[in-house]
PDB file of C-alpha atoms and ligand atoms in Angstrom:
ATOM      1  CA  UNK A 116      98.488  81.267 158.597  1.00 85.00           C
ATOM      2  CA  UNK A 117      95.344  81.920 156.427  1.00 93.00           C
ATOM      3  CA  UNK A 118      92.046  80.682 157.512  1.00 95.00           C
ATOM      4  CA  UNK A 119      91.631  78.221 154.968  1.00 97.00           C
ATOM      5  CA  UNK A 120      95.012  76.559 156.037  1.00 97.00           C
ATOM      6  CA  UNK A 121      93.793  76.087 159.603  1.00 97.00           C
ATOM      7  CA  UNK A 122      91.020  74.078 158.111  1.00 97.00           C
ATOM      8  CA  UNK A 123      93.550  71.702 156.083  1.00 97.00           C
ATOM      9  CA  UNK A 124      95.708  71.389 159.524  1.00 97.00           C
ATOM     10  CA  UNK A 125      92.872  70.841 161.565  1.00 97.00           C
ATOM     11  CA  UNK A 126      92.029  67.621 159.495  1.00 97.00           C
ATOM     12  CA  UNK A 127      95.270  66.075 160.014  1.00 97.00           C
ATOM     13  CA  UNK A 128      94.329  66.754 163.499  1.00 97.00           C
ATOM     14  CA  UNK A 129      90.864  64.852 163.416  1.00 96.00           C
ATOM     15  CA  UNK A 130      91.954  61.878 161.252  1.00 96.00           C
ATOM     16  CA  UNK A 131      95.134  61.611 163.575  1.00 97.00           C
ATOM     17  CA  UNK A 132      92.122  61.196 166.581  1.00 96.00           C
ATOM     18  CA  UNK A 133      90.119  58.798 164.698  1.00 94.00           C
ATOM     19  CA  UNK A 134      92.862  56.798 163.811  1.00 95.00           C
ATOM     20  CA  UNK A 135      94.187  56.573 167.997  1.00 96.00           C
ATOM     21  CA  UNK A 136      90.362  55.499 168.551  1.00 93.00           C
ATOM     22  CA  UNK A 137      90.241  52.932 166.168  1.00 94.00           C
ATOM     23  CA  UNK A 138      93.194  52.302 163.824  1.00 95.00           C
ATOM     24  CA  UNK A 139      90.583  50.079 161.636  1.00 93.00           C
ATOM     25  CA  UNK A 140      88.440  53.551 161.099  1.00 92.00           C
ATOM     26  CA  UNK A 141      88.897  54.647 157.736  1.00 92.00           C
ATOM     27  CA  UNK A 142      90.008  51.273 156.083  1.00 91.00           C
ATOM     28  CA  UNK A 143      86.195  50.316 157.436  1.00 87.00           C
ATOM     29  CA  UNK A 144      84.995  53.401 155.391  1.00 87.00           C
ATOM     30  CA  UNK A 145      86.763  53.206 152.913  1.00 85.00           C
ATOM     31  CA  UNK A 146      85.305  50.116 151.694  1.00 81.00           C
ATOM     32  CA  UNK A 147      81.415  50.708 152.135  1.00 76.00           C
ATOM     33  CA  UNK A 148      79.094  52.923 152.838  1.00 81.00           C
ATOM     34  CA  UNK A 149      75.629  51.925 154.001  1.00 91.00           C
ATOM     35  CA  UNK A 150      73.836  54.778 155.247  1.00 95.00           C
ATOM     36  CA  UNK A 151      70.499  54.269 156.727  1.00 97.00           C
ATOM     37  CA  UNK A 152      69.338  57.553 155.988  1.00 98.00           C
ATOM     38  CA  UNK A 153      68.764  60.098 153.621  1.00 98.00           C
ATOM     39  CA  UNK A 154      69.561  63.585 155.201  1.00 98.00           C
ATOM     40  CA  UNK A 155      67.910  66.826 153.184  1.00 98.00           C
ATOM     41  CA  UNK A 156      68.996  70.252 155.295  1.00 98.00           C
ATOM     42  CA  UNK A 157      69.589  73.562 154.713  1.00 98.00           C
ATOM     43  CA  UNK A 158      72.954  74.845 153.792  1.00 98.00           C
ATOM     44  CA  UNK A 159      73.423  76.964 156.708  1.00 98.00           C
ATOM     45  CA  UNK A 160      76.346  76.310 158.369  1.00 97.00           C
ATOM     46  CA  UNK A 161      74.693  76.397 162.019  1.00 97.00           C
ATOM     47  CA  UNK A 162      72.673  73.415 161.088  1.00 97.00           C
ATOM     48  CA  UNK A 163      75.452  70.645 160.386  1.00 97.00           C
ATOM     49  CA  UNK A 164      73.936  67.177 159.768  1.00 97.00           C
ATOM     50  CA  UNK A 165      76.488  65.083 161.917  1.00 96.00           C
ATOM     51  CA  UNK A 166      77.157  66.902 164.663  1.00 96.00           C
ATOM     52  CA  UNK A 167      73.792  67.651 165.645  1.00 98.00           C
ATOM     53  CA  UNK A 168      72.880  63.905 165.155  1.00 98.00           C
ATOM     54  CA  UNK A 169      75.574  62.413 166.897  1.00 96.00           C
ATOM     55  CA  UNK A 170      76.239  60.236 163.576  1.00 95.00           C
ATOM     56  CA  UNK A 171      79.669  59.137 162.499  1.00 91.00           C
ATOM     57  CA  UNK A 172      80.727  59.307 158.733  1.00 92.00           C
ATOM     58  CA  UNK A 173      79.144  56.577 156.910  1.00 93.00           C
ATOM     59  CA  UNK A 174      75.705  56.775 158.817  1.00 95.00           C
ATOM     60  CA  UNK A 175      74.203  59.967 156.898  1.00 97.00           C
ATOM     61  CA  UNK A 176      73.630  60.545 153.283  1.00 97.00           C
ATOM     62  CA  UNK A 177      73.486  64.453 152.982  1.00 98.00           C
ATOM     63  CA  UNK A 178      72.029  66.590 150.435  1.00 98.00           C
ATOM     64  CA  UNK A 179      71.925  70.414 151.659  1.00 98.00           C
ATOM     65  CA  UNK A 180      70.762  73.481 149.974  1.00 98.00           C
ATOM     66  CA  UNK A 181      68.887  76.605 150.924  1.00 98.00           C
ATOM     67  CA  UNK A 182      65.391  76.396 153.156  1.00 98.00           C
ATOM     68  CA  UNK A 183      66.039  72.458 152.181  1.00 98.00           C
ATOM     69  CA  UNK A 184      63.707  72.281 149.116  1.00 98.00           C
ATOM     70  CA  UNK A 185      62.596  69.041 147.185  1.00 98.00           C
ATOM     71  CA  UNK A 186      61.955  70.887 143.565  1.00 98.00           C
ATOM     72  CA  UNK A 187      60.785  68.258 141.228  1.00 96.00           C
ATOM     73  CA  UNK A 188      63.097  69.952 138.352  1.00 97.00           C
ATOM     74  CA  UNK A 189      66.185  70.047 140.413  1.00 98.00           C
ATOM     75  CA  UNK A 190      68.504  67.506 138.769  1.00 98.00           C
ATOM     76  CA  UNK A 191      70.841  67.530 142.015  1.00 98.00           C
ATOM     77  CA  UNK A 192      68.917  66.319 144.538  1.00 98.00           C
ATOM     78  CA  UNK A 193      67.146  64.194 142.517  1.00 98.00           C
ATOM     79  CA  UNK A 194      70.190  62.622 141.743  1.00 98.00           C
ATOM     80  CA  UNK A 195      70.601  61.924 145.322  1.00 98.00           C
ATOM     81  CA  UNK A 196      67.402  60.666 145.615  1.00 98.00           C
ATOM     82  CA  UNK A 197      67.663  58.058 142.919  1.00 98.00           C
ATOM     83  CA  UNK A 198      71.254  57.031 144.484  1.00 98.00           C
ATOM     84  CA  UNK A 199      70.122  57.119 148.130  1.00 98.00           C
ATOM     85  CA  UNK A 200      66.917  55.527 147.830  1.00 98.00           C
ATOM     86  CA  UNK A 201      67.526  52.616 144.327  1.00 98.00           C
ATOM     87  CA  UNK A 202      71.692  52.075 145.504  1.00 97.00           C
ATOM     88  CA  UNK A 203      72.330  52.637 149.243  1.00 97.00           C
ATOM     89  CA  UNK A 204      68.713  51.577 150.058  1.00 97.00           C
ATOM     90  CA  UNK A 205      67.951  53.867 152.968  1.00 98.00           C
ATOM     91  CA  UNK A 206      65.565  53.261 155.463  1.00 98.00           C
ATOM     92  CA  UNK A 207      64.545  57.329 156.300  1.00 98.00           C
ATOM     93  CA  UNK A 208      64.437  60.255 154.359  1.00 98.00           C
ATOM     94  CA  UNK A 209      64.854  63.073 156.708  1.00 98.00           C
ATOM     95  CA  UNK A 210      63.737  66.668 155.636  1.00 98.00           C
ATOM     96  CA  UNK A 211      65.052  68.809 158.203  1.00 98.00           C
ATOM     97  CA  UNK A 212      64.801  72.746 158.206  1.00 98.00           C
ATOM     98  CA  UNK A 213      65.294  74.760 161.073  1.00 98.00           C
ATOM     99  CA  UNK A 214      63.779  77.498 162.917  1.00 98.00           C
ATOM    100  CA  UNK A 215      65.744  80.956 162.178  1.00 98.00           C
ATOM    101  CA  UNK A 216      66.038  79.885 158.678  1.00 98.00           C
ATOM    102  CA  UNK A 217      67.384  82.941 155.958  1.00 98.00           C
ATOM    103  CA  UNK A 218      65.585  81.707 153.326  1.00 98.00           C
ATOM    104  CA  UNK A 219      62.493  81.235 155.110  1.00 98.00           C
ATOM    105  CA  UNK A 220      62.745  85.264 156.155  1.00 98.00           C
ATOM    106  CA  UNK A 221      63.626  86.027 153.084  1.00 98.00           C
ATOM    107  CA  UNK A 222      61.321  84.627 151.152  1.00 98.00           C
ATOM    108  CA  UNK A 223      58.299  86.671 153.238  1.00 96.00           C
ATOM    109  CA  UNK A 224      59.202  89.625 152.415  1.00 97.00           C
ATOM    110  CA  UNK A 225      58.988  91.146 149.366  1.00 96.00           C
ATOM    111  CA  UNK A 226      62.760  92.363 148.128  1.00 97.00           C
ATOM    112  CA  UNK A 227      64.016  91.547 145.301  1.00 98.00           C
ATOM    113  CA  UNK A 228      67.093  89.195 145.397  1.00 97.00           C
ATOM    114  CA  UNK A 229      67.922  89.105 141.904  1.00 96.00           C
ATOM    115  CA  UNK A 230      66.591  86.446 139.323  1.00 93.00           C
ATOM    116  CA  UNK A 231      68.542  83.203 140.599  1.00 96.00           C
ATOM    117  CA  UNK A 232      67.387  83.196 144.384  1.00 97.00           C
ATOM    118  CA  UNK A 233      63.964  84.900 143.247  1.00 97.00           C
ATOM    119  CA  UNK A 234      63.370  81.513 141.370  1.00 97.00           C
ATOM    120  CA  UNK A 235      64.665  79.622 144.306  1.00 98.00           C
ATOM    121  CA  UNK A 236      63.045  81.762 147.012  1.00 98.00           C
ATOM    122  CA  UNK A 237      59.371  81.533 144.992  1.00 98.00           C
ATOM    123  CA  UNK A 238      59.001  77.535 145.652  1.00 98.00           C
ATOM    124  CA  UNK A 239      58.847  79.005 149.522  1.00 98.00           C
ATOM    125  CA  UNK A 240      56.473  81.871 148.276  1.00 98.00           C
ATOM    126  CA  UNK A 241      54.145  78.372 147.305  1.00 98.00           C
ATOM    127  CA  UNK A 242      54.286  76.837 150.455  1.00 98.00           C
ATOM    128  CA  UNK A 243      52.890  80.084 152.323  1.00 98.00           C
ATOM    129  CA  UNK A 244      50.248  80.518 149.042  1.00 98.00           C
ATOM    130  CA  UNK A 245      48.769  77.039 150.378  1.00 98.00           C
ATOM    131  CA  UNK A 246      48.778  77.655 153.968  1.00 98.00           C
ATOM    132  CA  UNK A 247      47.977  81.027 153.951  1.00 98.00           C
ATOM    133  CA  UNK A 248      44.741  81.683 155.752  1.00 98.00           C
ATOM    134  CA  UNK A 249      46.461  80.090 158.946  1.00 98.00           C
ATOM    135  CA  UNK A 250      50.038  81.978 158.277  1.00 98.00           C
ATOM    136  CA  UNK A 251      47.983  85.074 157.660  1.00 97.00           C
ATOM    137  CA  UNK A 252      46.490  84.844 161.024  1.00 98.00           C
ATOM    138  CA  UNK A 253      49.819  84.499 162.925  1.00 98.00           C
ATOM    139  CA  UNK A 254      50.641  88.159 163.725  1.00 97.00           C
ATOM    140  CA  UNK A 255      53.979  87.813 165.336  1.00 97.00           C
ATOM    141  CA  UNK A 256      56.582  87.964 162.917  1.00 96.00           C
ATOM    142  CA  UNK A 257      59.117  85.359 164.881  1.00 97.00           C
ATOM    143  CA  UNK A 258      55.650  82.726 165.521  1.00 98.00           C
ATOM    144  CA  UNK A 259      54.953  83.157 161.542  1.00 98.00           C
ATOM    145  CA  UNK A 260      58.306  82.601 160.407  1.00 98.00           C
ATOM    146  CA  UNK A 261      58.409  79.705 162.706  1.00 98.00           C
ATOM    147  CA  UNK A 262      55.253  77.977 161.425  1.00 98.00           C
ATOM    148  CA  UNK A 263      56.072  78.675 157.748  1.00 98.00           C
ATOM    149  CA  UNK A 264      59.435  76.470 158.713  1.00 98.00           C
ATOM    150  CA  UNK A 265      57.121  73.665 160.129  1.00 98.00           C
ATOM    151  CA  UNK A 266      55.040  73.916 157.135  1.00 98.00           C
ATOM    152  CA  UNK A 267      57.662  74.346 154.354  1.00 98.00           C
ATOM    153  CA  UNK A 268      59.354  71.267 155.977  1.00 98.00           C
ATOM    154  CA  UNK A 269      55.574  69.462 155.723  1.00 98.00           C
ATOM    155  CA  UNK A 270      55.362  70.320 152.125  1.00 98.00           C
ATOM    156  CA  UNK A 271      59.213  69.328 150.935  1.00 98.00           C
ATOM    157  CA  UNK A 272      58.029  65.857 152.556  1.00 98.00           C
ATOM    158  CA  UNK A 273      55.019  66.055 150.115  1.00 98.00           C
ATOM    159  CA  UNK A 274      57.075  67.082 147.115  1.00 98.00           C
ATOM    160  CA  UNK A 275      59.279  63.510 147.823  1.00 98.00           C
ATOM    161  CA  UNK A 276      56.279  61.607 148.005  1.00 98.00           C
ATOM    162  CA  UNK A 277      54.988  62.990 144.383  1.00 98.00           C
ATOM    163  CA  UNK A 278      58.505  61.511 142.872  1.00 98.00           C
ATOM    164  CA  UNK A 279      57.962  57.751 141.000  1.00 98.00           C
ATOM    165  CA  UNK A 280      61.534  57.302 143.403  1.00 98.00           C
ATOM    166  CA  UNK A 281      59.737  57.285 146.056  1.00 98.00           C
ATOM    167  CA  UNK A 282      56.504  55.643 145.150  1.00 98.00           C
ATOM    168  CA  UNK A 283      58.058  52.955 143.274  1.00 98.00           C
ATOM    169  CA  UNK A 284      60.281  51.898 146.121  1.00 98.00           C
ATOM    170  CA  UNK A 285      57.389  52.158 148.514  1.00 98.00           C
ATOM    171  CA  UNK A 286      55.603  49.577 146.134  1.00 97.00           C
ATOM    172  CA  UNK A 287      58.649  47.547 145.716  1.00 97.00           C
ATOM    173  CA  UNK A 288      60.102  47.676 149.056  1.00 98.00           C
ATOM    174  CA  UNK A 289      57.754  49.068 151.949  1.00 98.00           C
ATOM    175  CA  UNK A 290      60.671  51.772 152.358  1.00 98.00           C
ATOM    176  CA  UNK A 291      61.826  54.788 152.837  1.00 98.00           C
ATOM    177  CA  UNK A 292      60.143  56.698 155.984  1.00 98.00           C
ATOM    178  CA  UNK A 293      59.714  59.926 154.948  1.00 98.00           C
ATOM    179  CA  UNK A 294      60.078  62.385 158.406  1.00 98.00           C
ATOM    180  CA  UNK A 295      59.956  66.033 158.728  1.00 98.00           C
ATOM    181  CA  UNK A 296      62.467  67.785 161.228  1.00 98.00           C
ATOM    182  CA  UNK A 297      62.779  71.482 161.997  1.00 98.00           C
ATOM    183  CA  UNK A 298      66.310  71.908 164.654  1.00 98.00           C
ATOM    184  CA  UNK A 299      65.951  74.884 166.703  1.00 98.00           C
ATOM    185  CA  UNK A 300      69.223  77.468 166.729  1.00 97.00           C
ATOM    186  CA  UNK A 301      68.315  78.285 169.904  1.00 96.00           C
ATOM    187  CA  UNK A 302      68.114  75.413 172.132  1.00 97.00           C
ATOM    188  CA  UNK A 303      70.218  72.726 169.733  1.00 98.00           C
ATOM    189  CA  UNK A 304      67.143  70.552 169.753  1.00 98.00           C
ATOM    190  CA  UNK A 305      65.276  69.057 167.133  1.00 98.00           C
ATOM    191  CA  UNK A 306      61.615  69.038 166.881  1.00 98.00           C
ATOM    192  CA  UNK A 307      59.539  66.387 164.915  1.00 98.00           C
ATOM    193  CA  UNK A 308      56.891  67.663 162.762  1.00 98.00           C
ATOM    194  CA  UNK A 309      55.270  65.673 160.407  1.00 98.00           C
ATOM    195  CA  UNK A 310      55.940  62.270 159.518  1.00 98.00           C
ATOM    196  CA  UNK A 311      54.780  59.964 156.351  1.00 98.00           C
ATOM    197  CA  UNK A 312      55.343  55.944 156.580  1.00 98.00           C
ATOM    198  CA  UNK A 313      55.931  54.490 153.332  1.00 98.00           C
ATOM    199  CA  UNK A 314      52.709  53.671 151.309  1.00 97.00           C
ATOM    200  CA  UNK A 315      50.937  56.484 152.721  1.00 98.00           C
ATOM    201  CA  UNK A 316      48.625  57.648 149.995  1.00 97.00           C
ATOM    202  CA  UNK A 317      48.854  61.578 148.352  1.00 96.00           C
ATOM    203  CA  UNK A 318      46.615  62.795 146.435  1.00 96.00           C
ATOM    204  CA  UNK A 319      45.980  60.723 143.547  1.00 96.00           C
ATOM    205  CA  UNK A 320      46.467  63.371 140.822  1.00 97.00           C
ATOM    206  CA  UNK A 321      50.520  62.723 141.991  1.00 97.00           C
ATOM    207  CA  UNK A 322      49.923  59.364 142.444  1.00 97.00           C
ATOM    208  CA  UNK A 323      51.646  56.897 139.581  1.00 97.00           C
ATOM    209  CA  UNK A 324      49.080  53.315 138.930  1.00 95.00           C
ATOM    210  CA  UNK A 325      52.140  51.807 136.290  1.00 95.00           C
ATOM    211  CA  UNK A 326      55.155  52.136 138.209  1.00 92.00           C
TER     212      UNK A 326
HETATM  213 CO1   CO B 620      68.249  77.914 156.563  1.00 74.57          CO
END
């Protein structure tokens, strides 16, 4: 059997489960779904938005990339955004890295990864720019990695609160929560880090007066 096929086998296996807990399960699903949140996490596959969550399908909108960026040019999670925030009408936006992160290591040093996940890796490259006196003063490599992930999780929840998504539904609707997570690999916990309820104000060069 290949690997892949175990994967395909396993499913049958899962929605055979489901189906003996409640037969109703995926005609419910099918249907609707109306997430309360918005989940932004990093692609790694040690981090997986469910499972650590306890959350069924149907309860978490997911977007996941690397180091969980909010890039104001990137069409894809925008495109989530819009859809999560203007259609499903999600209460939270969660922005969860986590501690361990590849992108986060990689982005402090100073090899070259080739022009696509140089471009990617630089919007990490920012976040340490801006914090830098108190990263620079952080002189174990594990404790500075760790609070570049706090920080680059503080800044992503910045980033959404620049987009007229957010801010107009804020005016609109008093919603979403924006929260900032970082899960630890190590003890399966997740740690809350920075948290902005909806209205909060930025700074006003980001913030739009004629939404
Ligand atoms: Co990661």
């Amino acid at each position: 059997m290949h690997s892949y096929e175990k994967l395909l086998q396993e499913n049958k296996n899962w929605a055979a489960g489901k189906i003996k807990n409640d037969p109703d399960f995926f005609n419910q699903l099918a249907h609707l779904q109306s997430p309360e949140f918005l989940w932004i996490g990093c692609s790694d596959s040690r981090v997986p938005a469910n499972e650590i969550t306890g959350t069924q399908p149907g309860e978490i909108f997911v977007h996941r990339n690397v180091a969980n960026l909010v890039i104001n040019t990137d069409v894809n999670l925008l495109s989530v955004l819009d859809f999560a925030v203007n259609h499903l009408k999600v209460k939270h936006v969660i922005v969860c890295g986590h501690y361990g992160c590849g992108g986060i290591k990689a982005a402090i040093t100073k090899n070259d990864f080739k022009p696509v996940l140089n471009m990617w890796l630089r919007n990490i490259k920012d976040v340490y720019r801006i914090h830098r006196k108190e990263l620079d003063e952080i002189e174990d490599a594990e404790s500075k990695e760790n609070r570049l992930t706090e920080l680059n999780v503080q800044e992503q929840v910045f980033n959404l609160a620049k987009t007229s998504i957010i801010q107009k539904a804020w005016k609109a609707e008093q919603r979403p929560d924006l929260h900032g997570w970082v899960y630890g690999l190590k003890d399966g916990l997740i740690k809350p880090v920075f948290e902005m309820k909806a209205g909060t104000h930025i700074d006003e060069l980001y913030e739009y007066d004629d939404l």
